[in-house]
mmCIF file of C-alpha atoms in Angstrom:
data_model
loop_
_atom_site.group_PDB
_atom_site.id
_atom_site.type_symbol
_atom_site.label_atom_id
_atom_site.label_comp_id
_atom_site.label_asym_id
_atom_site.label_seq_id
_atom_site.Cartn_x
_atom_site.Cartn_y
_atom_site.Cartn_z
ATOM 1 C CA MET J 1 0.055 -0.133 0.063
ATOM 2 C CA LYS J 2 0.858 3.483 -0.923
ATOM 3 C CA LEU J 3 0.554 6.474 1.529
ATOM 4 C CA LEU J 4 1.052 10.095 1.274
ATOM 5 C CA LEU J 5 2.214 11.933 4.534
ATOM 6 C CA ALA J 6 1.355 15.830 4.041
ATOM 7 C CA THR J 7 4.468 17.150 5.177
ATOM 8 C CA ARG J 8 7.386 18.590 3.705
ATOM 9 C CA ASN J 9 9.114 17.680 7.189
ATOM 10 C CA ALA J 10 11.627 14.640 6.516
ATOM 11 C CA LYS J 11 11.678 14.048 10.415
ATOM 12 C CA LYS J 12 8.043 13.427 10.311
ATOM 13 C CA LEU J 13 8.333 11.302 7.420
ATOM 14 C CA VAL J 14 11.078 8.975 9.053
ATOM 15 C CA GLU J 15 9.161 8.825 11.981
ATOM 16 C CA LEU J 16 6.002 7.596 10.525
ATOM 17 C CA GLN J 17 7.700 5.521 8.450
ATOM 18 C CA ARG J 18 9.285 3.844 11.315
ATOM 19 C CA ILE J 19 5.956 3.388 13.035
ATOM 20 C CA LEU J 20 3.739 2.071 9.964
ATOM 21 C CA GLY J 21 6.411 -0.586 8.803
ATOM 22 C CA GLY J 22 5.765 -2.200 5.610
ATOM 23 C CA VAL J 23 3.557 0.826 3.799
ATOM 24 C CA SER J 24 5.271 2.679 1.446
ATOM 25 C CA LEU J 25 5.429 6.240 2.406
ATOM 26 C CA VAL J 26 5.687 9.252 0.419
ATOM 27 C CA GLY J 27 6.020 13.291 1.214
ATOM 28 C CA LEU J 28 4.698 16.478 -0.524
ATOM 29 C CA ASP J 29 7.999 16.588 -2.239
ATOM 30 C CA ASP J 30 7.011 13.495 -4.059
ATOM 31 C CA VAL J 31 3.715 14.769 -5.111
ATOM 32 C CA PRO J 32 4.070 18.187 -7.460
ATOM 33 C CA ALA J 33 0.011 18.214 -7.641
ATOM 34 C CA TYR J 34 -0.504 19.181 -3.950
ATOM 35 C CA GLU J 35 -1.361 22.748 -3.422
ATOM 36 C CA GLU J 36 -0.617 24.254 -0.260
ATOM 37 C CA VAL J 37 -3.549 24.911 1.906
ATOM 38 C CA PRO J 38 -3.789 27.564 4.424
ATOM 39 C CA GLU J 39 -4.106 26.375 8.082
ATOM 40 C CA SER J 40 -7.231 28.520 8.709
ATOM 41 C CA GLY J 41 -8.806 25.902 11.409
ATOM 42 C CA LEU J 42 -9.727 26.778 15.240
ATOM 43 C CA THR J 43 -8.677 23.147 16.076
ATOM 44 C CA PHE J 44 -5.578 20.827 15.191
ATOM 45 C CA ALA J 45 -7.993 18.230 13.835
ATOM 46 C CA ASP J 46 -9.625 20.877 11.366
ATOM 47 C CA ASN J 47 -6.198 21.463 10.115
ATOM 48 C CA ALA J 48 -5.058 18.178 9.831
ATOM 49 C CA LEU J 49 -7.997 17.333 8.185
ATOM 50 C CA ILE J 50 -7.812 20.133 5.648
ATOM 51 C CA LYS J 51 -4.270 19.094 4.659
ATOM 52 C CA ALA J 52 -5.322 15.189 4.388
ATOM 53 C CA ARG J 53 -8.344 16.090 2.280
ATOM 54 C CA GLU J 54 -6.320 18.208 -0.140
ATOM 55 C CA GLY J 55 -3.548 15.250 -0.322
ATOM 56 C CA ALA J 56 -6.228 12.368 -1.089
ATOM 57 C CA ALA J 57 -8.135 14.372 -3.752
ATOM 58 C CA ARG J 58 -4.902 15.704 -5.501
ATOM 59 C CA THR J 59 -3.482 12.565 -5.471
ATOM 60 C CA GLY J 60 -5.780 9.657 -5.159
ATOM 61 C CA LEU J 61 -3.569 8.394 -2.517
ATOM 62 C CA PRO J 62 -4.826 7.612 1.259
ATOM 63 C CA THR J 63 -3.317 10.692 2.990
ATOM 64 C CA VAL J 64 -2.047 11.154 6.506
ATOM 65 C CA ALA J 65 -1.629 14.794 8.058
ATOM 66 C CA ASP J 66 -1.146 16.056 11.465
ATOM 67 C CA ASP J 67 -1.124 19.732 13.487
ATOM 68 C CA SER J 68 0.093 20.028 16.678
ATOM 69 C CA GLY J 69 1.123 22.554 19.192
ATOM 70 C CA LEU J 70 1.212 24.002 22.845
ATOM 71 C CA ALA J 71 -1.671 24.060 25.003
ATOM 72 C CA VAL J 72 -0.675 26.259 28.018
ATOM 73 C CA ASP J 73 -3.186 25.983 31.273
ATOM 74 C CA ALA J 74 -2.651 29.468 32.093
ATOM 75 C CA LEU J 75 -3.450 30.886 28.576
ATOM 76 C CA ASN J 76 -6.384 28.935 28.287
ATOM 77 C CA GLY J 77 -4.984 26.235 26.355
ATOM 78 C CA MET J 78 -3.542 28.718 23.741
ATOM 79 C CA PRO J 79 -0.798 29.228 21.912
ATOM 80 C CA GLY J 80 -2.697 26.159 20.704
ATOM 81 C CA VAL J 81 -3.380 26.346 16.679
ATOM 82 C CA PHE J 82 -1.403 29.737 16.894
ATOM 83 C CA SER J 83 1.712 27.976 17.968
ATOM 84 C CA ALA J 84 3.912 28.257 15.089
ATOM 85 C CA ARG J 85 3.096 32.134 14.809
ATOM 86 C CA TRP J 86 2.427 33.008 18.349
ATOM 87 C CA ALA J 87 4.753 36.158 18.204
ATOM 88 C CA GLY J 88 3.286 37.097 14.853
ATOM 89 C CA ARG J 89 5.558 36.021 12.613
ATOM 90 C CA HIS J 90 5.555 32.311 11.231
ATOM 91 C CA GLY J 91 8.260 29.717 12.123
ATOM 92 C CA ASP J 92 10.074 32.173 14.710
ATOM 93 C CA ASP J 93 10.535 29.346 17.197
ATOM 94 C CA ALA J 94 12.614 32.033 19.514
ATOM 95 C CA ALA J 95 10.386 34.717 19.461
ATOM 96 C CA ASN J 96 7.197 32.349 20.331
ATOM 97 C CA LEU J 97 8.882 30.747 23.157
ATOM 98 C CA GLU J 98 9.930 34.127 24.712
ATOM 99 C CA LEU J 99 6.709 35.390 24.247
ATOM 100 C CA VAL J 100 5.059 32.754 26.068
ATOM 101 C CA LEU J 101 7.515 32.805 28.882
ATOM 102 C CA ALA J 102 6.834 36.513 29.179
ATOM 103 C CA GLN J 103 3.176 36.065 29.167
ATOM 104 C CA VAL J 104 3.208 33.501 32.208
ATOM 105 C CA SER J 105 6.129 35.211 33.820
ATOM 106 C CA ASP J 106 4.121 35.474 37.025
ATOM 107 C CA VAL J 107 2.320 32.624 37.128
ATOM 108 C CA PRO J 108 3.506 29.982 39.518
ATOM 109 C CA ASP J 109 4.802 26.854 39.483
ATOM 110 C CA PRO J 110 1.756 24.738 40.320
ATOM 111 C CA LEU J 111 -0.314 26.632 37.665
ATOM 112 C CA ARG J 112 2.479 26.380 34.878
ATOM 113 C CA GLY J 113 0.816 23.282 33.530
ATOM 114 C CA ALA J 114 0.917 22.368 29.739
ATOM 115 C CA ALA J 115 0.521 19.883 27.078
ATOM 116 C CA PHE J 116 1.932 19.501 23.596
ATOM 117 C CA VAL J 117 -1.408 18.333 21.722
ATOM 118 C CA CYS J 118 -1.154 16.513 18.331
ATOM 119 C CA ALA J 119 -4.153 15.761 15.731
ATOM 120 C CA ALA J 120 -3.423 13.146 13.307
ATOM 121 C CA ALA J 121 -5.891 12.919 10.415
ATOM 122 C CA LEU J 122 -6.197 10.238 7.941
ATOM 123 C CA ALA J 123 -8.447 11.024 4.420
ATOM 124 C CA SER J 124 -8.977 7.860 2.293
ATOM 125 C CA PRO J 125 -9.712 8.859 -1.652
ATOM 126 C CA ASP J 126 -12.993 7.199 -1.110
ATOM 127 C CA GLY J 127 -14.264 9.907 1.443
ATOM 128 C CA ARG J 128 -13.939 7.657 4.648
ATOM 129 C CA GLU J 129 -11.924 10.376 7.310
ATOM 130 C CA TRP J 130 -10.582 9.474 10.523
ATOM 131 C CA THR J 131 -9.222 11.832 13.522
ATOM 132 C CA VAL J 132 -7.227 10.721 16.505
ATOM 133 C CA HIS J 133 -5.177 12.843 19.069
ATOM 134 C CA GLY J 134 -2.311 12.722 21.113
ATOM 135 C CA GLU J 135 -1.263 14.419 24.157
ATOM 136 C CA MET J 136 2.101 14.615 26.418
ATOM 137 C CA ARG J 137 1.126 16.427 29.402
ATOM 138 C CA GLY J 138 4.000 18.577 31.397
ATOM 139 C CA ARG J 139 4.796 21.941 32.768
ATOM 140 C CA LEU J 140 6.542 25.303 31.826
ATOM 141 C CA VAL J 141 10.142 25.895 33.086
ATOM 142 C CA HIS J 142 10.976 29.481 33.436
ATOM 143 C CA VAL J 143 14.432 29.270 31.842
ATOM 144 C CA PRO J 144 15.105 27.581 28.189
ATOM 145 C CA ARG J 145 16.978 24.415 28.740
ATOM 146 C CA GLY J 146 18.745 21.965 25.924
ATOM 147 C CA THR J 147 19.265 22.441 22.101
ATOM 148 C CA GLY J 148 17.618 19.206 20.592
ATOM 149 C CA GLY J 149 14.053 19.240 19.208
ATOM 150 C CA PHE J 150 12.190 22.406 17.981
ATOM 151 C CA GLY J 151 9.616 24.928 18.688
ATOM 152 C CA TYR J 152 8.927 25.338 22.567
ATOM 153 C CA ASP J 153 10.880 21.859 23.196
ATOM 154 C CA PRO J 154 13.288 24.128 25.267
ATOM 155 C CA ILE J 155 10.563 25.557 27.663
ATOM 156 C CA PHE J 156 8.574 21.918 28.333
ATOM 157 C CA VAL J 157 9.256 19.401 30.854
ATOM 158 C CA ALA J 158 6.962 16.510 30.320
ATOM 159 C CA ASP J 159 5.298 14.331 33.364
ATOM 160 C CA GLY J 160 7.651 12.144 35.096
ATOM 161 C CA GLU J 161 10.856 13.929 33.573
ATOM 162 C CA THR J 162 13.188 16.390 35.019
ATOM 163 C CA ARG J 163 14.772 17.339 31.505
ATOM 164 C CA THR J 164 13.321 19.539 28.985
ATOM 165 C CA ASN J 165 11.913 18.169 25.738
ATOM 166 C CA ALA J 166 15.194 19.852 24.309
ATOM 167 C CA GLU J 167 17.423 17.750 26.757
ATOM 168 C CA LEU J 168 15.885 14.289 25.520
ATOM 169 C CA GLY J 169 17.122 12.052 22.834
ATOM 170 C CA PRO J 170 14.939 11.926 19.338
ATOM 171 C CA GLY J 171 13.925 8.380 20.505
ATOM 172 C CA GLU J 172 13.144 9.149 24.218
ATOM 173 C CA LYS J 173 11.188 12.176 22.920
ATOM 174 C CA ASP J 174 9.266 9.933 20.022
ATOM 175 C CA ALA J 175 8.022 7.308 23.008
ATOM 176 C CA ILE J 176 6.325 9.758 25.146
ATOM 177 C CA SER J 177 5.198 12.386 22.366
ATOM 178 C CA HIS J 178 1.904 13.631 21.299
ATOM 179 C CA ARG J 179 3.254 13.173 17.991
ATOM 180 C CA GLY J 180 4.136 9.579 18.253
ATOM 181 C CA LYS J 181 0.901 8.608 20.153
ATOM 182 C CA ALA J 182 -0.992 10.143 17.496
ATOM 183 C CA PHE J 183 0.867 8.219 15.129
ATOM 184 C CA ARG J 184 0.575 5.108 16.909
ATOM 185 C CA ALA J 185 -3.002 5.538 17.002
ATOM 186 C CA LEU J 186 -3.291 6.230 13.277
ATOM 187 C CA ALA J 187 -1.036 3.241 12.211
ATOM 188 C CA GLU J 188 -3.621 0.935 13.952
ATOM 189 C CA ILE J 189 -6.641 2.576 12.032
ATOM 190 C CA ILE J 190 -4.364 2.074 8.666
ATOM 191 C CA ARG J 191 -3.795 -1.520 9.474
ATOM 192 C CA THR J 192 -7.558 -2.202 9.915
ATOM 193 C CA GLU J 193 -9.484 -0.051 7.802
ATOM 194 C CA LEU J 194 -6.880 0.184 4.504
ATOM 195 C CA GLY J 195 -4.813 -2.707 5.148
ATOM 196 C CA MET Q 1 -19.797 57.242 54.067
ATOM 197 C CA LYS Q 2 -16.249 57.025 52.660
ATOM 198 C CA LEU Q 3 -15.068 54.442 50.167
ATOM 199 C CA LEU Q 4 -11.770 53.622 48.765
ATOM 200 C CA LEU Q 5 -11.340 52.821 44.828
ATOM 201 C CA ALA Q 6 -8.176 50.929 44.561
ATOM 202 C CA THR Q 7 -7.041 52.722 41.515
ATOM 203 C CA ARG Q 8 -4.444 55.369 40.417
ATOM 204 C CA ASN Q 9 -6.289 56.063 37.374
ATOM 205 C CA ALA Q 10 -8.541 59.437 37.842
ATOM 206 C CA LYS Q 11 -10.468 58.648 35.174
ATOM 207 C CA LYS Q 12 -11.976 55.481 36.760
ATOM 208 C CA LEU Q 13 -12.431 57.566 39.902
ATOM 209 C CA VAL Q 14 -14.509 60.032 38.288
ATOM 210 C CA GLU Q 15 -16.467 57.488 36.390
ATOM 211 C CA LEU Q 16 -17.212 55.316 39.691
ATOM 212 C CA GLN Q 17 -17.991 58.852 41.633
ATOM 213 C CA ARG Q 18 -20.691 59.972 39.102
ATOM 214 C CA ILE Q 19 -22.319 56.433 39.255
ATOM 215 C CA LEU Q 20 -22.159 56.302 42.998
ATOM 216 C CA GLY Q 21 -23.397 59.515 43.506
ATOM 217 C CA GLY Q 22 -23.382 60.795 47.228
ATOM 218 C CA VAL Q 23 -20.501 58.450 48.716
ATOM 219 C CA SER Q 24 -17.256 60.042 49.478
ATOM 220 C CA LEU Q 25 -14.771 58.538 47.094
ATOM 221 C CA VAL Q 26 -10.929 58.457 47.637
ATOM 222 C CA GLY Q 27 -8.293 56.833 45.215
ATOM 223 C CA LEU Q 28 -5.137 55.187 46.148
ATOM 224 C CA ASP Q 29 -2.848 58.513 46.167
ATOM 225 C CA ASP Q 30 -5.055 59.624 49.129
ATOM 226 C CA VAL Q 31 -4.090 56.732 51.026
ATOM 227 C CA PRO Q 32 -0.031 56.220 51.262
ATOM 228 C CA ALA Q 33 -0.825 53.121 53.566
ATOM 229 C CA TYR Q 34 -1.557 51.046 50.731
ATOM 230 C CA GLU Q 35 1.027 48.619 49.027
ATOM 231 C CA GLU Q 36 0.903 47.618 45.566
ATOM 232 C CA VAL Q 37 0.113 43.663 45.173
ATOM 233 C CA PRO Q 38 1.008 42.101 42.346
ATOM 234 C CA GLU Q 39 -1.984 40.948 39.965
ATOM 235 C CA SER Q 40 -1.280 37.256 40.189
ATOM 236 C CA GLY Q 41 -4.712 35.815 39.848
ATOM 237 C CA LEU Q 42 -5.748 33.735 36.798
ATOM 238 C CA THR Q 43 -9.319 35.305 36.496
ATOM 239 C CA PHE Q 44 -10.099 39.078 36.753
ATOM 240 C CA ALA Q 45 -12.322 38.555 39.842
ATOM 241 C CA ASP Q 46 -9.180 36.842 41.401
ATOM 242 C CA ASN Q 47 -7.218 40.150 40.801
ATOM 243 C CA ALA Q 48 -9.901 42.462 41.546
ATOM 244 C CA LEU Q 49 -10.400 40.946 45.133
ATOM 245 C CA ILE Q 50 -6.617 40.947 45.904
ATOM 246 C CA LYS Q 51 -6.574 44.703 45.498
ATOM 247 C CA ALA Q 52 -10.143 45.278 47.042
ATOM 248 C CA ARG Q 53 -8.656 43.031 50.107
ATOM 249 C CA GLU Q 54 -5.447 44.702 50.515
ATOM 250 C CA GLY Q 55 -7.109 48.295 50.277
ATOM 251 C CA ALA Q 56 -9.720 47.456 53.190
ATOM 252 C CA ALA Q 57 -7.324 45.877 55.185
ATOM 253 C CA ARG Q 58 -4.525 49.053 55.087
ATOM 254 C CA THR Q 59 -7.228 51.705 55.435
ATOM 255 C CA GLY Q 60 -10.347 50.373 57.339
ATOM 256 C CA LEU Q 61 -12.482 51.689 54.404
ATOM 257 C CA PRO Q 62 -14.871 49.441 52.309
ATOM 258 C CA THR Q 63 -12.841 49.178 49.308
ATOM 259 C CA VAL Q 64 -13.810 48.797 45.579
ATOM 260 C CA ALA Q 65 -11.280 47.483 42.870
ATOM 261 C CA ASP Q 66 -11.444 46.358 39.208
ATOM 262 C CA ASP Q 67 -9.759 43.923 36.817
ATOM 263 C CA SER Q 68 -10.490 44.055 33.492
ATOM 264 C CA GLY Q 69 -9.399 42.877 30.024
ATOM 265 C CA LEU Q 70 -10.300 41.477 26.435
ATOM 266 C CA ALA Q 71 -11.539 38.182 25.873
ATOM 267 C CA VAL Q 72 -10.952 37.025 22.036
ATOM 268 C CA ASP Q 73 -12.889 34.131 21.276
ATOM 269 C CA ALA Q 74 -10.324 32.914 18.651
ATOM 270 C CA LEU Q 75 -7.760 32.796 21.634
ATOM 271 C CA ASN Q 76 -10.015 30.790 24.068
ATOM 272 C CA GLY Q 77 -10.724 34.013 25.861
ATOM 273 C CA MET Q 78 -7.441 35.109 26.179
ATOM 274 C CA PRO Q 79 -5.307 37.816 26.197
ATOM 275 C CA GLY Q 80 -7.790 37.941 29.429
ATOM 276 C CA VAL Q 81 -5.706 38.558 32.692
ATOM 277 C CA PHE Q 82 -2.786 39.191 30.462
ATOM 278 C CA SER Q 83 -4.178 42.087 28.638
ATOM 279 C CA ALA Q 84 -1.835 44.702 29.939
ATOM 280 C CA ARG Q 85 1.155 42.815 29.146
ATOM 281 C CA TRP Q 86 0.151 40.515 26.346
ATOM 282 C CA ALA Q 87 3.435 41.221 24.201
ATOM 283 C CA GLY Q 88 5.310 41.049 27.504
ATOM 284 C CA ARG Q 89 5.569 44.482 28.525
ATOM 285 C CA HIS Q 90 3.285 45.756 30.995
ATOM 286 C CA GLY Q 91 1.404 48.476 29.191
ATOM 287 C CA ASP Q 92 2.828 48.721 26.068
ATOM 288 C CA ASP Q 93 -0.955 49.203 24.530
ATOM 289 C CA ALA Q 94 0.469 49.531 20.636
ATOM 290 C CA ALA Q 95 2.377 46.405 20.944
ATOM 291 C CA ASN Q 96 -0.536 44.322 22.740
ATOM 292 C CA LEU Q 97 -2.983 45.362 19.948
ATOM 293 C CA GLU Q 98 -0.673 44.603 17.169
ATOM 294 C CA LEU Q 99 0.100 40.993 18.470
ATOM 295 C CA VAL Q 100 -3.507 40.379 18.846
ATOM 296 C CA LEU Q 101 -4.223 41.410 15.129
ATOM 297 C CA ALA Q 102 -1.284 39.330 14.226
ATOM 298 C CA GLN Q 103 -2.425 36.409 15.770
ATOM 299 C CA VAL Q 104 -5.809 36.481 14.434
ATOM 300 C CA SER Q 105 -4.786 37.618 11.125
ATOM 301 C CA ASP Q 106 -6.149 34.493 9.425
ATOM 302 C CA VAL Q 107 -9.307 34.557 11.416
ATOM 303 C CA PRO Q 108 -12.269 35.081 8.974
ATOM 304 C CA ASP Q 109 -15.078 37.753 10.179
ATOM 305 C CA PRO Q 110 -17.719 35.405 11.472
ATOM 306 C CA LEU Q 111 -15.067 34.142 14.033
ATOM 307 C CA ARG Q 112 -13.781 37.348 15.403
ATOM 308 C CA GLY Q 113 -15.887 37.778 18.099
ATOM 309 C CA ALA Q 114 -14.308 39.256 21.547
ATOM 310 C CA ALA Q 115 -15.416 40.646 24.532
ATOM 311 C CA PHE Q 116 -14.209 43.323 27.125
ATOM 312 C CA VAL Q 117 -14.972 41.834 30.644
ATOM 313 C CA CYS Q 118 -14.677 43.588 33.714
ATOM 314 C CA ALA Q 119 -14.564 42.276 37.085
ATOM 315 C CA ALA Q 120 -15.463 44.598 40.126
ATOM 316 C CA ALA Q 121 -14.911 43.894 43.555
ATOM 317 C CA LEU Q 122 -15.932 45.344 47.055
ATOM 318 C CA ALA Q 123 -14.181 44.356 50.384
ATOM 319 C CA SER Q 124 -15.419 45.777 53.583
ATOM 320 C CA PRO Q 125 -13.174 45.935 56.565
ATOM 321 C CA ASP Q 126 -15.753 43.508 58.631
ATOM 322 C CA GLY Q 127 -14.783 40.868 56.287
ATOM 323 C CA ARG Q 128 -17.543 40.728 53.805
ATOM 324 C CA GLU Q 129 -16.543 40.334 50.081
ATOM 325 C CA TRP Q 130 -18.825 40.771 46.715
ATOM 326 C CA THR Q 131 -17.719 40.388 43.009
ATOM 327 C CA VAL Q 132 -19.825 41.554 40.262
ATOM 328 C CA HIS Q 133 -19.358 41.159 36.203
ATOM 329 C CA GLY Q 134 -19.544 43.513 33.156
ATOM 330 C CA GLU Q 135 -19.469 42.553 29.655
ATOM 331 C CA MET Q 136 -19.512 44.122 26.395
ATOM 332 C CA ARG Q 137 -19.499 41.759 23.497
ATOM 333 C CA GLY Q 138 -18.467 42.651 20.261
ATOM 334 C CA ARG Q 139 -15.599 41.601 17.419
ATOM 335 C CA LEU Q 140 -12.415 42.623 16.588
ATOM 336 C CA VAL Q 141 -11.283 44.450 13.243
ATOM 337 C CA HIS Q 142 -8.349 43.970 10.828
ATOM 338 C CA VAL Q 143 -7.035 47.504 10.964
ATOM 339 C CA PRO Q 144 -6.930 50.031 14.020
ATOM 340 C CA ARG Q 145 -9.360 53.109 13.672
ATOM 341 C CA GLY Q 146 -10.092 55.941 16.243
ATOM 342 C CA THR Q 147 -8.001 57.909 18.670
ATOM 343 C CA GLY Q 148 -9.992 57.941 21.942
ATOM 344 C CA GLY Q 149 -10.058 55.361 24.700
ATOM 345 C CA PHE Q 150 -6.881 53.376 25.641
ATOM 346 C CA GLY Q 151 -5.721 49.618 25.231
ATOM 347 C CA TYR Q 152 -7.370 47.514 22.786
ATOM 348 C CA ASP Q 153 -10.335 50.101 21.944
ATOM 349 C CA PRO Q 154 -9.004 50.901 18.384
ATOM 350 C CA ILE Q 155 -9.550 47.083 17.058
ATOM 351 C CA PHE Q 156 -12.836 46.322 18.821
ATOM 352 C CA VAL Q 157 -16.379 47.314 17.486
ATOM 353 C CA ALA Q 158 -19.088 46.724 19.983
ATOM 354 C CA ASP Q 159 -22.469 44.797 18.854
ATOM 355 C CA GLY Q 160 -24.778 47.231 17.470
ATOM 356 C CA GLU Q 161 -21.804 49.487 16.826
ATOM 357 C CA THR Q 162 -19.965 50.365 13.401
ATOM 358 C CA ARG Q 163 -17.467 52.701 14.975
ATOM 359 C CA THR Q 164 -14.563 51.112 17.395
ATOM 360 C CA ASN Q 165 -14.535 51.903 20.976
ATOM 361 C CA ALA Q 166 -11.929 54.295 20.166
ATOM 362 C CA GLU Q 167 -14.487 56.046 17.687
ATOM 363 C CA LEU Q 168 -16.967 56.505 20.513
ATOM 364 C CA GLY Q 169 -17.406 59.667 23.002
ATOM 365 C CA PRO Q 170 -16.225 59.045 26.551
ATOM 366 C CA GLY Q 171 -20.232 59.254 27.708
ATOM 367 C CA GLU Q 172 -21.290 56.621 24.869
ATOM 368 C CA LYS Q 173 -18.221 54.036 25.696
ATOM 369 C CA ASP Q 174 -19.375 54.423 29.476
ATOM 370 C CA ALA Q 175 -23.034 53.662 28.722
ATOM 371 C CA ILE Q 176 -22.196 50.291 26.927
ATOM 372 C CA SER Q 177 -19.008 49.276 28.581
ATOM 373 C CA HIS Q 178 -18.122 46.296 30.401
ATOM 374 C CA ARG Q 179 -16.673 48.366 33.579
ATOM 375 C CA GLY Q 180 -19.640 50.775 33.570
ATOM 376 C CA LYS Q 181 -22.046 47.530 33.683
ATOM 377 C CA ALA Q 182 -19.934 46.144 36.463
ATOM 378 C CA PHE Q 183 -19.482 49.556 38.401
ATOM 379 C CA ARG Q 184 -23.025 50.184 38.382
ATOM 380 C CA ALA Q 185 -24.203 46.582 39.532
ATOM 381 C CA LEU Q 186 -21.570 47.348 42.634
ATOM 382 C CA ALA Q 187 -23.367 50.373 43.319
ATOM 383 C CA GLU Q 188 -26.573 48.729 43.893
ATOM 384 C CA ILE Q 189 -24.892 46.513 46.359
ATOM 385 C CA ILE Q 190 -23.091 49.337 48.086
ATOM 386 C CA ARG Q 191 -26.427 51.090 48.858
ATOM 387 C CA THR Q 192 -27.918 47.878 50.009
ATOM 388 C CA GLU Q 193 -25.368 46.279 52.085
ATOM 389 C CA LEU Q 194 -23.340 49.380 53.074
ATOM 390 C CA GLY Q 195 -25.419 52.322 53.038
#
């Protein structure tokens, strides 16, 4: 079976490939027909579905897409779907992270809970759709630590950990991450529904 | 009856005085004993109560305090209690407003609902406490308009209006504002409970 993952991120491709095993996975760089769609949804699931539908419609392949971000308790679950552009410009990880730290600077430790959340969607060319969620609970630290990962990883410590996500090895992070959980749930659906 | 309004904002003093009529109102600049307390609450009501309690404890006067901000639907009710320092520095109205506009730049008009929210608290030196809320529903525009008001007024149009809050006269704004509503509700409590 051939499957499209609607991403240009090679790391995500490798991660999903490892989880899916025998499936033949391609990315957006392999399917020129795909047109970027604005991530205009107000939920992670909406955004993942938008991308998965576009992929299935353009290529005729079952398509997986994901959207994820950081949900801070003291910010009512934001930055949420705006995680990648919280400070106003898309993809400025350092500015986004510094802004969140500044916004919660007066919030004491017991109230600094947060979660990385991932929605992963699967759209089949026959019109069927599935959405799953993965979550990694933890808390925000006060000063960034670590050089691994990306995004908000340097300010997030997962439950049961003392190291920030940016201080974990890639394998350690995959095992507990929101995206790992969502992709594993989707792998099960792919096997049973499309296999 | 003498009452403390825990603010250094002369405009708020005048507004509450107008609503309360015969009560003798003093502000923080009249009571040197008051010490600034950090607004560390996660709700407007918490912050208003913190200030009202401090005022009543320090001065022995029944004390009114308020906390208010902008709650944007697409931001899950944020900036909320962080309205005055949303961009990271306290009181930078222009930066706060520009950041909110950038964060919701892709959010279409039907989903740009927002509300100005005010909690007003009254603490009596005998330990009794009351909290009331006022809300002004409306929506965010895309480009700031008007020079009146302060804070997020230039990007907010109240329900039933076509002008932004910053284009309204002070009297027009008071009549429909979150703070006006909360203060009028508190005035009723002051008359019946402390009068």
